[in-house]
mmCIF file of C-alpha atoms and ligand atoms in Angstrom:
data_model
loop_
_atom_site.group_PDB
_atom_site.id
_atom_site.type_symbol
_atom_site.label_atom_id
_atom_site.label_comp_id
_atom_site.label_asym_id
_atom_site.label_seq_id
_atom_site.Cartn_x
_atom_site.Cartn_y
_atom_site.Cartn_z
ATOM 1 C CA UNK A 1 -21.174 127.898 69.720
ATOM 2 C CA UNK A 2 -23.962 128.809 67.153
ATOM 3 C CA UNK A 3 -23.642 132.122 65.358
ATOM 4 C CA UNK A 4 -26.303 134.753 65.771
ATOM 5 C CA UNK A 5 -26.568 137.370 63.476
ATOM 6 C CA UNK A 6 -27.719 140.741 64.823
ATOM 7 C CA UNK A 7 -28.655 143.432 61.717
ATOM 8 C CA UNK A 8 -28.141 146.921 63.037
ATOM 9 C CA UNK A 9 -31.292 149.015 61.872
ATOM 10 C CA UNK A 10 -29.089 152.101 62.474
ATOM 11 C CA UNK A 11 -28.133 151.157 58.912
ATOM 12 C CA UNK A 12 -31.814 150.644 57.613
ATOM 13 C CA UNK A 13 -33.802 153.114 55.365
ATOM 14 C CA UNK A 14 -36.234 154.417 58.454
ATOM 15 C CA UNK A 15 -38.730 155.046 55.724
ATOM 16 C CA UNK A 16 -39.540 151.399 54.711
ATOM 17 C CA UNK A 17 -38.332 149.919 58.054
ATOM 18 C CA UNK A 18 -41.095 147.793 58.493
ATOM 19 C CA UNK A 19 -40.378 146.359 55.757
ATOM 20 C CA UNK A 20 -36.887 145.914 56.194
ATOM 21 C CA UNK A 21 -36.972 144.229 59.439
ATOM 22 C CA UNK A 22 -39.556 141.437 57.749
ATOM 23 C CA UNK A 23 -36.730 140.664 55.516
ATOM 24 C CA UNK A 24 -34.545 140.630 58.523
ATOM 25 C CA UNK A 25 -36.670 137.962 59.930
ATOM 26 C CA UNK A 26 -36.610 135.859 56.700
ATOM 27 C CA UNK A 27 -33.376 135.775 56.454
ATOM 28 C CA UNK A 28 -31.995 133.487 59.381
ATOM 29 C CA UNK A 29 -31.154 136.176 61.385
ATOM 30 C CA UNK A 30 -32.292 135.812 64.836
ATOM 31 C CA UNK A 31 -31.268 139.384 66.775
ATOM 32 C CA UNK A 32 -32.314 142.778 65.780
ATOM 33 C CA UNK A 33 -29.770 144.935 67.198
ATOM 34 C CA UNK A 34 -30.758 148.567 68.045
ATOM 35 C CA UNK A 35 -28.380 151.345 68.841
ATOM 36 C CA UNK A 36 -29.675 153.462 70.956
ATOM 37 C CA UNK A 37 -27.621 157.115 71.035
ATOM 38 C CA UNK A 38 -28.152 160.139 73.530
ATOM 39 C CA UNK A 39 -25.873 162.671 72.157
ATOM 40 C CA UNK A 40 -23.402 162.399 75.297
ATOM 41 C CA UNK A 41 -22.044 159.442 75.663
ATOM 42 C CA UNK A 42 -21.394 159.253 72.039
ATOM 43 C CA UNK A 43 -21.885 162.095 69.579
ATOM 44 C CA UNK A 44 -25.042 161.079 67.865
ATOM 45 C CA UNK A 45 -28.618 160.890 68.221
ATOM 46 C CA UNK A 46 -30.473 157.779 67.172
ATOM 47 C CA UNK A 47 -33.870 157.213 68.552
ATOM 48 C CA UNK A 48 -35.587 155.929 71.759
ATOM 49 C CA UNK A 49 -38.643 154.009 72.722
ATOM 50 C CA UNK A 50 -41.258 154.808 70.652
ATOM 51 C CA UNK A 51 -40.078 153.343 67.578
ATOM 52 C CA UNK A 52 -38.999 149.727 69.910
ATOM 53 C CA UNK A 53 -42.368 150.053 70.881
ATOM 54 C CA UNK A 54 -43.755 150.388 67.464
ATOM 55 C CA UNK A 55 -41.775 147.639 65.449
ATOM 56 C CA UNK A 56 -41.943 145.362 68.526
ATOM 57 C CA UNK A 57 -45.940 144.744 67.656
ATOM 58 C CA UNK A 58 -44.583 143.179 64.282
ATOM 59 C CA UNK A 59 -41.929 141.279 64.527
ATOM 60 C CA UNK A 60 -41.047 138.154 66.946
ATOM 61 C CA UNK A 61 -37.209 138.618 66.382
ATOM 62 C CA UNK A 62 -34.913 138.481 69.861
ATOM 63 C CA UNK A 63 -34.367 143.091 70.658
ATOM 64 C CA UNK A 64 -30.886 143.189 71.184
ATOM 65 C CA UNK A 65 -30.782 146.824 72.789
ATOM 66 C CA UNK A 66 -27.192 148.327 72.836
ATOM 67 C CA UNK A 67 -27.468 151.605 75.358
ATOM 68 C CA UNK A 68 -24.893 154.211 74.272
ATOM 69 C CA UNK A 69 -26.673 156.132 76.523
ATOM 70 C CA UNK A 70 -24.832 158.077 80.143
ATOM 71 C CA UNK A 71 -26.333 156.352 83.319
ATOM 72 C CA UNK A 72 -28.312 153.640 81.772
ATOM 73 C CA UNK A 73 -30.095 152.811 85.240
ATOM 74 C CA UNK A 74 -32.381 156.027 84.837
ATOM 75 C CA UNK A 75 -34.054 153.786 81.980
ATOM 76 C CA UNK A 76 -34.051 150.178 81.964
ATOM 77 C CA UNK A 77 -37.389 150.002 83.010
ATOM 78 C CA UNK A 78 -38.857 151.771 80.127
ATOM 79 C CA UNK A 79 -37.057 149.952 77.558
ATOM 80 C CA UNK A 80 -37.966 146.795 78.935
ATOM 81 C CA UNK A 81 -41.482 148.149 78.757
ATOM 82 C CA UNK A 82 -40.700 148.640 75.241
ATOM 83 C CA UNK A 83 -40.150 145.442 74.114
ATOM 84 C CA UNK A 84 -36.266 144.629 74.723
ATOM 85 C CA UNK A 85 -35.082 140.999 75.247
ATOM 86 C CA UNK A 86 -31.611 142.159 76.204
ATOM 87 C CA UNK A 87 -30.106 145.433 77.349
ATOM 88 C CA UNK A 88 -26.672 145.912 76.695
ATOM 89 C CA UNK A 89 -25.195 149.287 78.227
ATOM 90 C CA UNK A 90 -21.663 150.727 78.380
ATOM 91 C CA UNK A 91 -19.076 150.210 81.428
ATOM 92 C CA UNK A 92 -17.901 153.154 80.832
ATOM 93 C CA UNK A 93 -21.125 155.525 81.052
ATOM 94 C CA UNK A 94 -22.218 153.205 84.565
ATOM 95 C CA UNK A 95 -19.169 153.819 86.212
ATOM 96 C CA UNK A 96 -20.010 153.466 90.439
ATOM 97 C CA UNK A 97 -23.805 151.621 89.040
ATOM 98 C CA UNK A 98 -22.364 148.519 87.166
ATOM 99 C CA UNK A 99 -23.733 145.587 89.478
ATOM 100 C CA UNK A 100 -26.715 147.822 90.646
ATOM 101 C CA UNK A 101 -27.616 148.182 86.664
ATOM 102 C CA UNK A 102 -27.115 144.742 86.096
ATOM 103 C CA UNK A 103 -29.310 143.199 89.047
ATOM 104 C CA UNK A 104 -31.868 145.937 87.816
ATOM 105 C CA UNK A 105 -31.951 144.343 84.489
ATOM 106 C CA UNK A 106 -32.295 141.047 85.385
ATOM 107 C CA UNK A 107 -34.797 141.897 88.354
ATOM 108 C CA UNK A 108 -37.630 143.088 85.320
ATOM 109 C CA UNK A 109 -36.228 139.675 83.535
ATOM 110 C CA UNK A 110 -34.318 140.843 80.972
ATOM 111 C CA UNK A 111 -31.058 139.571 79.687
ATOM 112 C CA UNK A 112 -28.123 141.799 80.929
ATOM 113 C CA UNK A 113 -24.875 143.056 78.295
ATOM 114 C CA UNK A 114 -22.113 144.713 79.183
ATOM 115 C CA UNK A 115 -20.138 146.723 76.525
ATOM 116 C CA UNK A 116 -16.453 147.980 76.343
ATOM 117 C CA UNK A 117 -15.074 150.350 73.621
ATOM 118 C CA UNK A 118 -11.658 149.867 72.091
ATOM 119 C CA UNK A 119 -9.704 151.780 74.514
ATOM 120 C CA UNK A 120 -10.945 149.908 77.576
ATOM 121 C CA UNK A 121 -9.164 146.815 78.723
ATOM 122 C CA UNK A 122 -10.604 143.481 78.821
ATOM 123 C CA UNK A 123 -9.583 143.101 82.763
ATOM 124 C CA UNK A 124 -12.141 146.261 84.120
ATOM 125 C CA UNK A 125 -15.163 143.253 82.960
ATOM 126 C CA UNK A 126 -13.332 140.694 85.417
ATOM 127 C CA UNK A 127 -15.946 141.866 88.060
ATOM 128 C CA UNK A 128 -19.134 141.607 86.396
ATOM 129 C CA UNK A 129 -18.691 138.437 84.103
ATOM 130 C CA UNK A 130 -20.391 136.489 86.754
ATOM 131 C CA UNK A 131 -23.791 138.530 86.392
ATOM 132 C CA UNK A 132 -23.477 138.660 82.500
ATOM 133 C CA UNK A 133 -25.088 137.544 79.816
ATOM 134 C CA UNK A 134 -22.981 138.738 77.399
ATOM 135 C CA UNK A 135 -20.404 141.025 76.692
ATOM 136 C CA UNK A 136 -19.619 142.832 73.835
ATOM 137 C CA UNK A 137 -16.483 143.792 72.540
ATOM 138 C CA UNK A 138 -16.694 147.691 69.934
ATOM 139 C CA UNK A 139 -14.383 146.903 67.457
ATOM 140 C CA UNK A 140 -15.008 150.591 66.010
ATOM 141 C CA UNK A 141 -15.701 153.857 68.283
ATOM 142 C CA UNK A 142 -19.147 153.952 69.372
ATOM 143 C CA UNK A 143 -21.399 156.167 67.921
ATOM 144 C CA UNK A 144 -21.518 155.719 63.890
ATOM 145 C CA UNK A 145 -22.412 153.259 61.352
ATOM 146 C CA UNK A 146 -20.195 152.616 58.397
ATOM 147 C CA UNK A 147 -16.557 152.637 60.292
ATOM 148 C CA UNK A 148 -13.705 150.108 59.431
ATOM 149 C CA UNK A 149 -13.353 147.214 61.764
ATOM 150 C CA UNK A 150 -10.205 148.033 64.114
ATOM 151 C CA UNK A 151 -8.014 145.661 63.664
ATOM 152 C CA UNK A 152 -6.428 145.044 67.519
ATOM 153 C CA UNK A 153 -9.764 144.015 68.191
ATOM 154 C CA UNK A 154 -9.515 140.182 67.367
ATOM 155 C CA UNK A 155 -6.381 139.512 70.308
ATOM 156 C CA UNK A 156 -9.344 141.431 72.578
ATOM 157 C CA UNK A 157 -12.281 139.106 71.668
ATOM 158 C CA UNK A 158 -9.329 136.564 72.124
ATOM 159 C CA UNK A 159 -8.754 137.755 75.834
ATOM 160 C CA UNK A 160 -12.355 137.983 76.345
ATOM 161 C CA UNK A 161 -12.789 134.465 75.655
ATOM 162 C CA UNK A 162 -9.965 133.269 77.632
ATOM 163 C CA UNK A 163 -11.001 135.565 80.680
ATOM 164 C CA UNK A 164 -14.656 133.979 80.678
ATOM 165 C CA UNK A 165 -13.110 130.454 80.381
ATOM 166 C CA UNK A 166 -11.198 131.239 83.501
ATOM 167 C CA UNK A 167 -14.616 131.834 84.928
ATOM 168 C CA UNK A 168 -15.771 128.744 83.672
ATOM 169 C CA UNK A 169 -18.692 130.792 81.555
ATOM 170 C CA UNK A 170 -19.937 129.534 78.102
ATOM 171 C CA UNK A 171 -20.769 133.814 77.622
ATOM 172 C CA UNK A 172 -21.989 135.027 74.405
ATOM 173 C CA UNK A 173 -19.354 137.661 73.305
ATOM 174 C CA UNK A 174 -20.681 139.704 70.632
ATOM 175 C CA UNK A 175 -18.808 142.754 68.214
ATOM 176 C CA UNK A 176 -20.203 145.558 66.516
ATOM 177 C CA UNK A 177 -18.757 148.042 64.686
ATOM 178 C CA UNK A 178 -17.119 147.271 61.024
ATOM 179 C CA UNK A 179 -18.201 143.601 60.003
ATOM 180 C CA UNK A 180 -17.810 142.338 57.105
ATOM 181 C CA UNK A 181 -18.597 139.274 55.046
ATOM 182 C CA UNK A 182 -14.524 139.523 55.016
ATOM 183 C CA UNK A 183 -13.770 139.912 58.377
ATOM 184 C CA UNK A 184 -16.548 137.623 60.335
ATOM 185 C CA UNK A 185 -14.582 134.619 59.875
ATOM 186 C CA UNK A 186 -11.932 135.988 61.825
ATOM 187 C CA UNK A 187 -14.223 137.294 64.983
ATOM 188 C CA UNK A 188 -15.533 133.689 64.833
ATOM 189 C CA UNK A 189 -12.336 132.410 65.007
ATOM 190 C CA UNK A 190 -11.541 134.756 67.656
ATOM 191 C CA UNK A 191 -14.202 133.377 70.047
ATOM 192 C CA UNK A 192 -17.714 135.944 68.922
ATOM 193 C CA UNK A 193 -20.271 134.047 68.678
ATOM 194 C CA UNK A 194 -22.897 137.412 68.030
ATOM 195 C CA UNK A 195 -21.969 139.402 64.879
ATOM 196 C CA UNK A 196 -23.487 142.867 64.793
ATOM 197 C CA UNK A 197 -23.674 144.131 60.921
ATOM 198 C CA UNK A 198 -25.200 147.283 59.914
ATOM 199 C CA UNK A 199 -24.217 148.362 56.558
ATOM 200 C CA UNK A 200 -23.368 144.978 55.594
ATOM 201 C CA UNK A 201 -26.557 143.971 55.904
ATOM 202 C CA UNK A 202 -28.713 146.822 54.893
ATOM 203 C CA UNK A 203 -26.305 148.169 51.911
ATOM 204 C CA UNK A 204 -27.338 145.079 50.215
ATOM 205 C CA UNK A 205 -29.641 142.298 49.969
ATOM 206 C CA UNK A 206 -30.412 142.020 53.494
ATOM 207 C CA UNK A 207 -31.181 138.057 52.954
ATOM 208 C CA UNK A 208 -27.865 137.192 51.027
ATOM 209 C CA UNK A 209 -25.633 138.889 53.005
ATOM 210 C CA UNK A 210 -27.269 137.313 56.389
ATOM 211 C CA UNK A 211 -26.244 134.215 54.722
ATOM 212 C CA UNK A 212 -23.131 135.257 53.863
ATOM 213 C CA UNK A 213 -22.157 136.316 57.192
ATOM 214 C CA UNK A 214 -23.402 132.662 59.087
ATOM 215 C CA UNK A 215 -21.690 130.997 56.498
ATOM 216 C CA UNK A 216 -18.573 133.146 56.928
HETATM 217 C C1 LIG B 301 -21.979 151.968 66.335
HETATM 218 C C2 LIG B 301 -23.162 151.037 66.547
HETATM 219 C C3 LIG B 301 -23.206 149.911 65.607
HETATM 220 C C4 LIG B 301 -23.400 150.278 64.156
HETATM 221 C C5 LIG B 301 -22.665 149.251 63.344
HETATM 222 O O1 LIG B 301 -21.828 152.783 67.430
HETATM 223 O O2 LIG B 301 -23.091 150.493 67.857
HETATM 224 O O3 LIG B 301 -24.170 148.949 65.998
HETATM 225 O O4 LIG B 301 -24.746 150.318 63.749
HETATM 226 O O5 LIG B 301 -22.663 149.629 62.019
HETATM 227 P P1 LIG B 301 -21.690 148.958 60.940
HETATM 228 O O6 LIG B 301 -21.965 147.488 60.940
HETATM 229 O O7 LIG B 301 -22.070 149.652 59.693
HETATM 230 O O8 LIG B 301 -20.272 149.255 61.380
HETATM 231 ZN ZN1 LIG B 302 -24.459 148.787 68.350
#
């Protein structure tokens, strides 16, 4: 499976982000992945819409939305508005809403993720793989930039695999949370084909370390 590389502008300077995310696109990174934090379901507060829908007028890179956000449902809509190619929301916060948010996201043709932190077990995806585009595996906490990579996560990605080749799905599984130019040959290894990097990629030369990380 090709590699995709999806730079986390949690981790860019918001002051020249414009800038930044040109660089992103120059750099053979496809994704721009944006965290999107409401204070409940994780800790933090990121940002919302407005500033998709500002940097989506400049940039034709794929908007790799990751909802940390309690009862995503209330708005996919809007974020599709916004400019988002994919919508990936936690299991955990759609608890009861899981298909319904899923069929919802595809219905306003967007690609659907589904997201699991560490604690959660690979089997509670089993019932949504078939309506999935992707799933990704936290291989840190939600809810910060700049954590260490936990290291059970690689046999999980390896479970995740296996499960969706039980299925008979070809899945993009994609981690976030702690990649390094160190580590990202191991995730490959391990079956992720969608490598989330925030301060990798933005505590550096954005284009080398892109590189760095496909070539990993
Ligand atoms: C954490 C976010 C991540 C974060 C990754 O909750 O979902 O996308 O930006 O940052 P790094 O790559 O610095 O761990
Ligand atoms: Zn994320």
């Amino acid at each position: 499976m090709e590699t995709i590389i999806s730079p986390s502008i949690l981790a860019a300077d918001f002051n020249i982000l414009g800038e930044q995310i040109q660089e992103v696109e120059k750099s053979g990174a496809k994704y721009l992945h944006i965290d999107v934090m409401d204070g409940i379901f994780v800790p933090s507060i990121s940002f919302g819409m407005p500033v998709i829908t500002s940097v989506r007028k400049h940039t034709k890179l794929f908007f790799d939305v990751h909802l940390m956000i309690v009862e995503p449902i209330r708005y996919i809509e809007e974020f599709v508005k916004a400019g988002a190619d994919m919508i990936t929301f936690h299991l955990e916060a759609a608890e009861g809403h899981v298909e319904e948010t899923l069929d919802k996201i595809h219905a306003l043709g967007c690609k659907a993720g589904l997201s699991v932190k560490p604690a959660t077990p690979v089997s509670a995806l089993e019932p949504y793989v078939m309506k999935t585009d992707m799933i990704l595996v936290m291989t840190v906490e939600p809810g910060f930039g700049g954590q260490k990579y936990i290291e059970t996560s690689t046999e999980k990605i390896r479970a995740v695999r296996q499960l969706l080749e039980r299925h008979g799905l070809k899945t993009d599984i994609e981690v976030d949370g702690g990649i390094t130019v160190d580590n990202a040959g191991i995730v490959k290894e391990a079956g992720a084909n969608v490598l989330v990097a925030g301060s990798t990629v933005f505590q550096g030369n954005i284009a080398e370390r892109v590189q760095k990380l496909l070539q990993a």
